[in-house]
XYZ file of C-alpha atoms in Angstrom:
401
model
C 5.309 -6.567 -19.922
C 6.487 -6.943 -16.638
C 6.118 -9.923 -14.750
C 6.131 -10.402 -11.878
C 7.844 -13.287 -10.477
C 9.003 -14.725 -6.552
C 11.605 -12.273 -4.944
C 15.687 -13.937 -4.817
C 16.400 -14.119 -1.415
C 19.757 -15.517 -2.014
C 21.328 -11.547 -2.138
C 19.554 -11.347 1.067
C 20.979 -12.051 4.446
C 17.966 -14.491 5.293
C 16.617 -17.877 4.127
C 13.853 -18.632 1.515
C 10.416 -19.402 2.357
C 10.866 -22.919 1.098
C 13.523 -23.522 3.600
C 11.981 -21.827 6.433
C 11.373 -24.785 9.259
C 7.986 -25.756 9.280
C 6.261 -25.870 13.009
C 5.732 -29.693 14.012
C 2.797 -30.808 14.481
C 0.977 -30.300 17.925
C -0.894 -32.918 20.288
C -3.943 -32.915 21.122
C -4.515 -30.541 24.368
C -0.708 -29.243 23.508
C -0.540 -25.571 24.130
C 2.541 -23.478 22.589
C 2.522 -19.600 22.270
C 2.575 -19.403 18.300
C 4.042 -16.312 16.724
C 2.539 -14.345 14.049
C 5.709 -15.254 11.962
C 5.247 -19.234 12.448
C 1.615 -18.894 11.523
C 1.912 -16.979 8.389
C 4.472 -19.951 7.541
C 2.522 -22.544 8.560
C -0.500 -21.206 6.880
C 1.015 -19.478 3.550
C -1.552 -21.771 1.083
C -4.562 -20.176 2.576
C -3.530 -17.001 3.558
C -2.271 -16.559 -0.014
C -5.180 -18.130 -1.219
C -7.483 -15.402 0.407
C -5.666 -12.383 -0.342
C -5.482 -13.426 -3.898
C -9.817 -14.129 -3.949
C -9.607 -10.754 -2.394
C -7.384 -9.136 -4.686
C -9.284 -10.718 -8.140
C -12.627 -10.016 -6.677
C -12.095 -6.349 -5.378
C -9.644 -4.750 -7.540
C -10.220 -3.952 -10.724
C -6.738 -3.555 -12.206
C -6.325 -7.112 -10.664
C -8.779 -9.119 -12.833
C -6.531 -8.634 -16.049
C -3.219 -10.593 -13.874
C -2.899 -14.697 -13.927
C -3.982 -16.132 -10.556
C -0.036 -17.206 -10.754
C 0.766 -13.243 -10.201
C -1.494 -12.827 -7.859
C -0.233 -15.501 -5.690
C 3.689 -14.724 -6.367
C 2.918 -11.109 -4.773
C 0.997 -12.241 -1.981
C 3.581 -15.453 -1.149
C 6.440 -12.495 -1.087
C 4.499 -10.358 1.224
C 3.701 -12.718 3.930
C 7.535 -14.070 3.714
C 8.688 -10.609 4.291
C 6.481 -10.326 6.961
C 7.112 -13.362 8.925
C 11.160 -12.576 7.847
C 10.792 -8.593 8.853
C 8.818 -10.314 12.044
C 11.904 -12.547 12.994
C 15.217 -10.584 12.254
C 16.341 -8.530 15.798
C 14.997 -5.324 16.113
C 16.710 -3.055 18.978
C 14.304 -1.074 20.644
C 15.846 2.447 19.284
C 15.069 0.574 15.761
C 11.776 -0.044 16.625
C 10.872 3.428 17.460
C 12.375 4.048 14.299
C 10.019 2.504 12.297
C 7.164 3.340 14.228
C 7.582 6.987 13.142
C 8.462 6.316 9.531
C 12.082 6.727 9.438
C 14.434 4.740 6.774
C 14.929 1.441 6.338
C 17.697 -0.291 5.703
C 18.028 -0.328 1.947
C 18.843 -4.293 1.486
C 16.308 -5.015 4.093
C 13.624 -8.400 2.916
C 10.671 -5.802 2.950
C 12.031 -3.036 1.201
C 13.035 -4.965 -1.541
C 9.188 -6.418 -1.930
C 7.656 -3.387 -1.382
C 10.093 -1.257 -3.778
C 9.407 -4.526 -6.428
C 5.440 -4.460 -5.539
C 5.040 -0.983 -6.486
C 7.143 -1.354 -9.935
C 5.299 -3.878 -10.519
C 1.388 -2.487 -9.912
C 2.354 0.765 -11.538
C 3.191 -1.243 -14.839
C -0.184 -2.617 -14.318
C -2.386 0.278 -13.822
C -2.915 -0.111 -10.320
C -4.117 3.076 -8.323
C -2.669 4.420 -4.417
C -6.321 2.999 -3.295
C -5.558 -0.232 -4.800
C -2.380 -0.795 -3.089
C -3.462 0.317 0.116
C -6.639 -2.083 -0.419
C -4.108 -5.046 -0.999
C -2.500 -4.238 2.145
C -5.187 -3.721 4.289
C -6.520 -7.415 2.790
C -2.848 -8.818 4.082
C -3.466 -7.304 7.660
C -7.128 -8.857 7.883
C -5.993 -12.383 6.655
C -3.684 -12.753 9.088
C -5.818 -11.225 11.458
C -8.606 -13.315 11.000
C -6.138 -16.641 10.765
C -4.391 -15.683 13.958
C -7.748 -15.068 15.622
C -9.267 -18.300 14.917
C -5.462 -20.648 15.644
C -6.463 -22.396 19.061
C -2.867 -22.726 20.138
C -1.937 -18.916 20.403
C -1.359 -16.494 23.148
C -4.153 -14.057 23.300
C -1.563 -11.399 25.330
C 0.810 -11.134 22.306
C 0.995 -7.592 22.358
C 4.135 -7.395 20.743
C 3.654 -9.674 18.296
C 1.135 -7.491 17.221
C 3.156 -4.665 17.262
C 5.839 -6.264 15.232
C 3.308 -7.489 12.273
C 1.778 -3.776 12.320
C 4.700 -2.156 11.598
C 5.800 -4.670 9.235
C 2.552 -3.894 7.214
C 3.210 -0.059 7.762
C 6.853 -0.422 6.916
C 5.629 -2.243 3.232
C 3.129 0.128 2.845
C 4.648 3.377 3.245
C 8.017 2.332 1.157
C 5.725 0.985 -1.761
C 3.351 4.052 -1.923
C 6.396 6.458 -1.341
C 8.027 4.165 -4.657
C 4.960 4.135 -6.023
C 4.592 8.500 -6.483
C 8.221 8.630 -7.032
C 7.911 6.433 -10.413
C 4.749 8.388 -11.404
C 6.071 11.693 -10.761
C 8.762 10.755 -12.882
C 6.567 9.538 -15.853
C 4.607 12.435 -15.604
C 7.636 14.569 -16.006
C 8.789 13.062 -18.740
C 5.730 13.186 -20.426
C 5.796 17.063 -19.937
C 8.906 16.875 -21.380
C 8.467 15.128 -24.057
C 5.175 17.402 -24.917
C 6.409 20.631 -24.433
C 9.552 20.008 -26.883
C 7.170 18.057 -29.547
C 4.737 20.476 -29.910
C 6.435 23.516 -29.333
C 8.580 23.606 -32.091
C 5.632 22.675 -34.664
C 4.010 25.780 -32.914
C 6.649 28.301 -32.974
C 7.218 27.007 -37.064
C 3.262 27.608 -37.820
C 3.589 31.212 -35.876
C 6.784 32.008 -38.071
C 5.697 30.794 -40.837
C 2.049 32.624 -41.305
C 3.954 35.714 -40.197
C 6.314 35.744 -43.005
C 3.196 34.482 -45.461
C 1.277 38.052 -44.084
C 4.571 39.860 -45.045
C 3.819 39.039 -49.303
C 2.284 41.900 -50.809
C 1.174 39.766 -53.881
C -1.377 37.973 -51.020
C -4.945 38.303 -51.779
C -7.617 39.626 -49.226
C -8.952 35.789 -48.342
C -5.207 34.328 -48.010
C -4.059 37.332 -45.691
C -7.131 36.511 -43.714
C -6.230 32.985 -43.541
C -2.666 33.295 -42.424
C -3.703 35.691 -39.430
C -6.288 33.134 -38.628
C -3.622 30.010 -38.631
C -1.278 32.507 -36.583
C -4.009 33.440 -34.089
C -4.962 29.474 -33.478
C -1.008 28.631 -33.201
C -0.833 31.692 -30.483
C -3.828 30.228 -28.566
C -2.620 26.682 -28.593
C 0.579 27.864 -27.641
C -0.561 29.637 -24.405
C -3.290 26.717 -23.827
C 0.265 24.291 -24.112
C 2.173 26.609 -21.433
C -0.877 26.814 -19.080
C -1.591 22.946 -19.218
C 2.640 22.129 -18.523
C 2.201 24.447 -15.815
C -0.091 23.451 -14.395
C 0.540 19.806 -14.152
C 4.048 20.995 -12.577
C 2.143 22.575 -9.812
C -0.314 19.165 -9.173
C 3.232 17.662 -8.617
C 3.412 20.247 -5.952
C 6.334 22.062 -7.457
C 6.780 25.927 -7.446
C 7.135 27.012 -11.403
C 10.526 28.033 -12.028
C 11.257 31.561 -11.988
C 14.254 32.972 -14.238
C 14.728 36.339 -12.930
C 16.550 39.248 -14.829
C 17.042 42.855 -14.992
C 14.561 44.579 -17.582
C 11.634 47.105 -18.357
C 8.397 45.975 -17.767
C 6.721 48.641 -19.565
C 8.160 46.912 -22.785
C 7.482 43.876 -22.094
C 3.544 44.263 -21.639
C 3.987 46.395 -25.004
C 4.529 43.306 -26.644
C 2.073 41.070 -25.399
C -0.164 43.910 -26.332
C 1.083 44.275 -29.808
C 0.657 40.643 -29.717
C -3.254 40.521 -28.252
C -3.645 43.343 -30.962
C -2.418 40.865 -34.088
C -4.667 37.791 -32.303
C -7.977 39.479 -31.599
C -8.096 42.482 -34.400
C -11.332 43.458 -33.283
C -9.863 44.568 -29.459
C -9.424 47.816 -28.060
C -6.754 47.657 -25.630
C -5.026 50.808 -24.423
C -1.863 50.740 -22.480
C -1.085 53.183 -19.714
C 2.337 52.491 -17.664
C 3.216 54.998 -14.899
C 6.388 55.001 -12.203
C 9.559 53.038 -12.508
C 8.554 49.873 -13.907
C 12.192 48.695 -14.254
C 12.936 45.735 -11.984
C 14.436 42.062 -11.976
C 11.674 39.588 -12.177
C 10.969 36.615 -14.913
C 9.697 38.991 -17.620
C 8.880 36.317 -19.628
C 6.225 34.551 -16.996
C 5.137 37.702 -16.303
C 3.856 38.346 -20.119
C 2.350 35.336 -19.765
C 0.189 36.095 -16.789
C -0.246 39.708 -18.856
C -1.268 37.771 -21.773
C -3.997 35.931 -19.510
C -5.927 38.458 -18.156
C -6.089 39.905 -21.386
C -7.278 37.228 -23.042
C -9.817 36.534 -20.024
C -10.995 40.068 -20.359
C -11.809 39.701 -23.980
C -13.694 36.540 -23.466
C -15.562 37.757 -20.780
C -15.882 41.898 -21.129
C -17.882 44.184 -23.564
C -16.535 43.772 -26.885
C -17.825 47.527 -28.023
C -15.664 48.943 -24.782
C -11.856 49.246 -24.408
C -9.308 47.046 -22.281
C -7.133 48.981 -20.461
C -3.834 47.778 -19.143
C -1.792 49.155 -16.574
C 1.857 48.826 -15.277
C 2.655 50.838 -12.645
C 5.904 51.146 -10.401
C 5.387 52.055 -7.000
C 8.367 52.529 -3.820
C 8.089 48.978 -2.921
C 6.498 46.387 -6.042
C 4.927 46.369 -9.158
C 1.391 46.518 -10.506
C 0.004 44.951 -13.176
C -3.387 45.460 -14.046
C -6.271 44.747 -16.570
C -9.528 46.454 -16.170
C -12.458 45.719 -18.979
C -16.456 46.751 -18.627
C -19.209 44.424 -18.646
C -21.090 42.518 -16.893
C -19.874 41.676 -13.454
C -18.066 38.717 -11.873
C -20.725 37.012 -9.520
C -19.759 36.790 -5.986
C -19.362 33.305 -5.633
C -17.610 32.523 -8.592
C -14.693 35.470 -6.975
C -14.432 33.531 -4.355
C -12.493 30.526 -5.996
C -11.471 32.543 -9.181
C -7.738 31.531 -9.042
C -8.850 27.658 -8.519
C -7.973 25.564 -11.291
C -10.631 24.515 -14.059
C -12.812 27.060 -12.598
C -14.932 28.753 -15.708
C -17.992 30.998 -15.082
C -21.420 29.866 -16.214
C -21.832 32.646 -18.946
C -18.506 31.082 -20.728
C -19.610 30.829 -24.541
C -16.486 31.050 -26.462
C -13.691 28.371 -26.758
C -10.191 28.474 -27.075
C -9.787 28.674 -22.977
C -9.489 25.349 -20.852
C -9.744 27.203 -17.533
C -6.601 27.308 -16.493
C -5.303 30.974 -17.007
C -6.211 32.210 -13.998
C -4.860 29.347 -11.805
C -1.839 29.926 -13.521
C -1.293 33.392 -13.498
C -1.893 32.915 -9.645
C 0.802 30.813 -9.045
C 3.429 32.893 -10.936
C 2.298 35.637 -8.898
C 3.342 33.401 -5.929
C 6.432 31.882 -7.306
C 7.366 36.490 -7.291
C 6.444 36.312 -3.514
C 2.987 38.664 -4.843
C -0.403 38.234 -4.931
C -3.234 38.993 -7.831
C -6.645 40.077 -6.998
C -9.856 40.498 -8.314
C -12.599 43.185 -8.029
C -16.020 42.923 -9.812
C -19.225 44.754 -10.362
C -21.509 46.468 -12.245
C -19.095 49.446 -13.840
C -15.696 47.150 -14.431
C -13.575 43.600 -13.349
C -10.620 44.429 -12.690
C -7.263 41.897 -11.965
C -4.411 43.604 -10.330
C -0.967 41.437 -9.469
C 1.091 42.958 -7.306
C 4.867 41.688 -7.773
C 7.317 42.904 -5.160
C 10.818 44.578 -5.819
């Protein structure tokens, strides 16, 4: 486990908190304009003492740390602070910072804010909860400033300063803090995707060749186009969910264009529906030049989602049709099945994720197919749309040239 111990300042070009001069003591009637820097100094035991109170009593991710960490994290903050506070600060710098721009990399504040963030992610900490820690660190000092008898109440730019010192350790930590998740969510698709992929592919492989004996009896044949159907679900349920946890991350999915026939490519998936769900009647129409460069193999996929969503939700006793069409200027893709109609309100956020009509009754779907198919749509510069009612649903994607 990480711990999470004082920040070296010795690498730093600026003097520990320990050997920071303490303010002398003032006489009685003695009026001096205090800075924000010299009070966090001269009151670092309280001020650490009530954002760590804070911190164990409002935090939830906070009540499983040793007072000890608590404390370390909130001694480094105010020194960086009162530090940040004190080094010069030209005025083009300070506009800088007001509107977010880079820090210097080696600067006191960085380096506790890139180490605070390390640190609460390793913890379990949430965004909220390291905002909420700030905002505690800005009302300490707030409240301790306002109630010091010896300070100047028109310290404007003091305030500025310990604002954007606050700012400046917020936005660096949060901005660490979704970097290092990102990553660990990316390796975790990673990491899935090539762990249960190949296990997949094998079971699909293997209950094909088992189909292939001619020696099989009636209930094993059965069994091994069950296992194959399952392993073809869970695949597509696999490439929907790493999909669409690359598109939370607010990436585009990655499209691998080539040149190819589309026609033959939705004969597949067809062939493949066919094998899955025995008891479908699909019919395949394609019309125009449907040869093109586009990622033929996302494009099966969003070909293999409609279908499947028009099984699930159409008339088992009527027929799927599938088109592919090649007009002048794009492709069309679309799946048209009979039943009962889409209601109104669930069109109108279709294509959001985890969206699943009331009426759903069979499993095997996780509500993500249409989200999906959506997006690749997008990531082809085209669009898919929907049209319901009473005598078909049909999904058309429209993919240009």
């Amino acid at each position: 486990m990480l711990v999470m111990k004082p920040l070296a300042f010795d690498a730093l070009p600026y003097p520990p908190l320990a050997l920071l001069p303490t303010l002398p003591r003032l006489n009685p009637g003695e009026k001096t304009s205090m800075s924000i820097a010299n009070l966090i100094r001269t009151n670092i035991d309280s001020l650490v003492k009530d954002w760590a109170e804070h911190a164990g009593n409002h935090i939830a991710a906070a009540e499983k740390l040793p007072l000890h960490e608590l404390e370390d994290s909130a001694r480094n903050l105010f020194a960086a602070i009162a530090i940040d506070m004190e080094a010069h600060q030209t005025k083009a710098e300070q506009f800088q910072k007001s509107v977010g721009k880079k820090v210097p990399e080696r600067s006191f504040i960085s380096e506790h804010a890139i180490g605070h963030a390390d640190h609460r992610l390793s913890q379990g900490f949430s965004l909220n909860d390291i905002v909420s820690e700030f905002r505690a660190a800005r009302a300490s000092v707030m409240r301790s400033w306002a109630s010091e008898e010896n300070v100047e109440r028109d310290g404007h730019e003091e305030m500025v300063r310990f604002n954007e010192a606050i700012d400046e350790a917020v936005g660096i930590s949060l901005d660490r803090f979704d970097a290092r998740l990102s990553r660990a969510r990316e390796l975790f698709l990673a990491v899935l995707g090539h762990d249960m992929r190949d296990p997949l592919g094998a079971i699909m492989l293997s209950s094909q060749l088992i189909q292939t004996d001619m020696d099989l009896s009636a209930t094993s044949a059965r069994a091994a186009r069950q296992l194959h159907a399952s392993a073809f679900r869970l695949t597509h349920m696999l490439n929907d969910l790493l999909d669409f946890t690359r598109t939370r991350l607010g990436k585009t999915l990655p499209i691998e264009a080539i040149d190819g026939d589309m026609s033959q490519t939705i004969s597949q998936v067809v062939d493949e529906m066919r094998v899955v769900y025995p008891a479908a009647l699909i019919d395949l129409k394609a019309s125009g030049d449907v040869h093109g460069r586009w990622d033929f193999a996302k494009l099966a996929q969003v070909a293999s989602n409609l279908m499947g969503n028009a099984i699930q939700h159409g008339d088992p006793l009527q027929p799927i049709t599938v088109g592919v069409n090649g007009l002048a200027d794009q492709l069309e893709l679309t799946v048209t099945n009979l039943g009962k109609p889409i209601p109104a309100e669930v069109q109108n956020r279709i294509f959001d994720p985890l969206t699943r009509g009331t009426h759903v009754e069979r499993k095997g779907s996780i509500g993500l197919g249409l989200y999906i198919s959506a997006q690749i749509a997008v990531a082809h510069r085209g669009r898919i749309d929907v049209h319901s009612d009473e005598s078909h649903t049909t999904f058309t994607v429209s993919i240009p040239r």
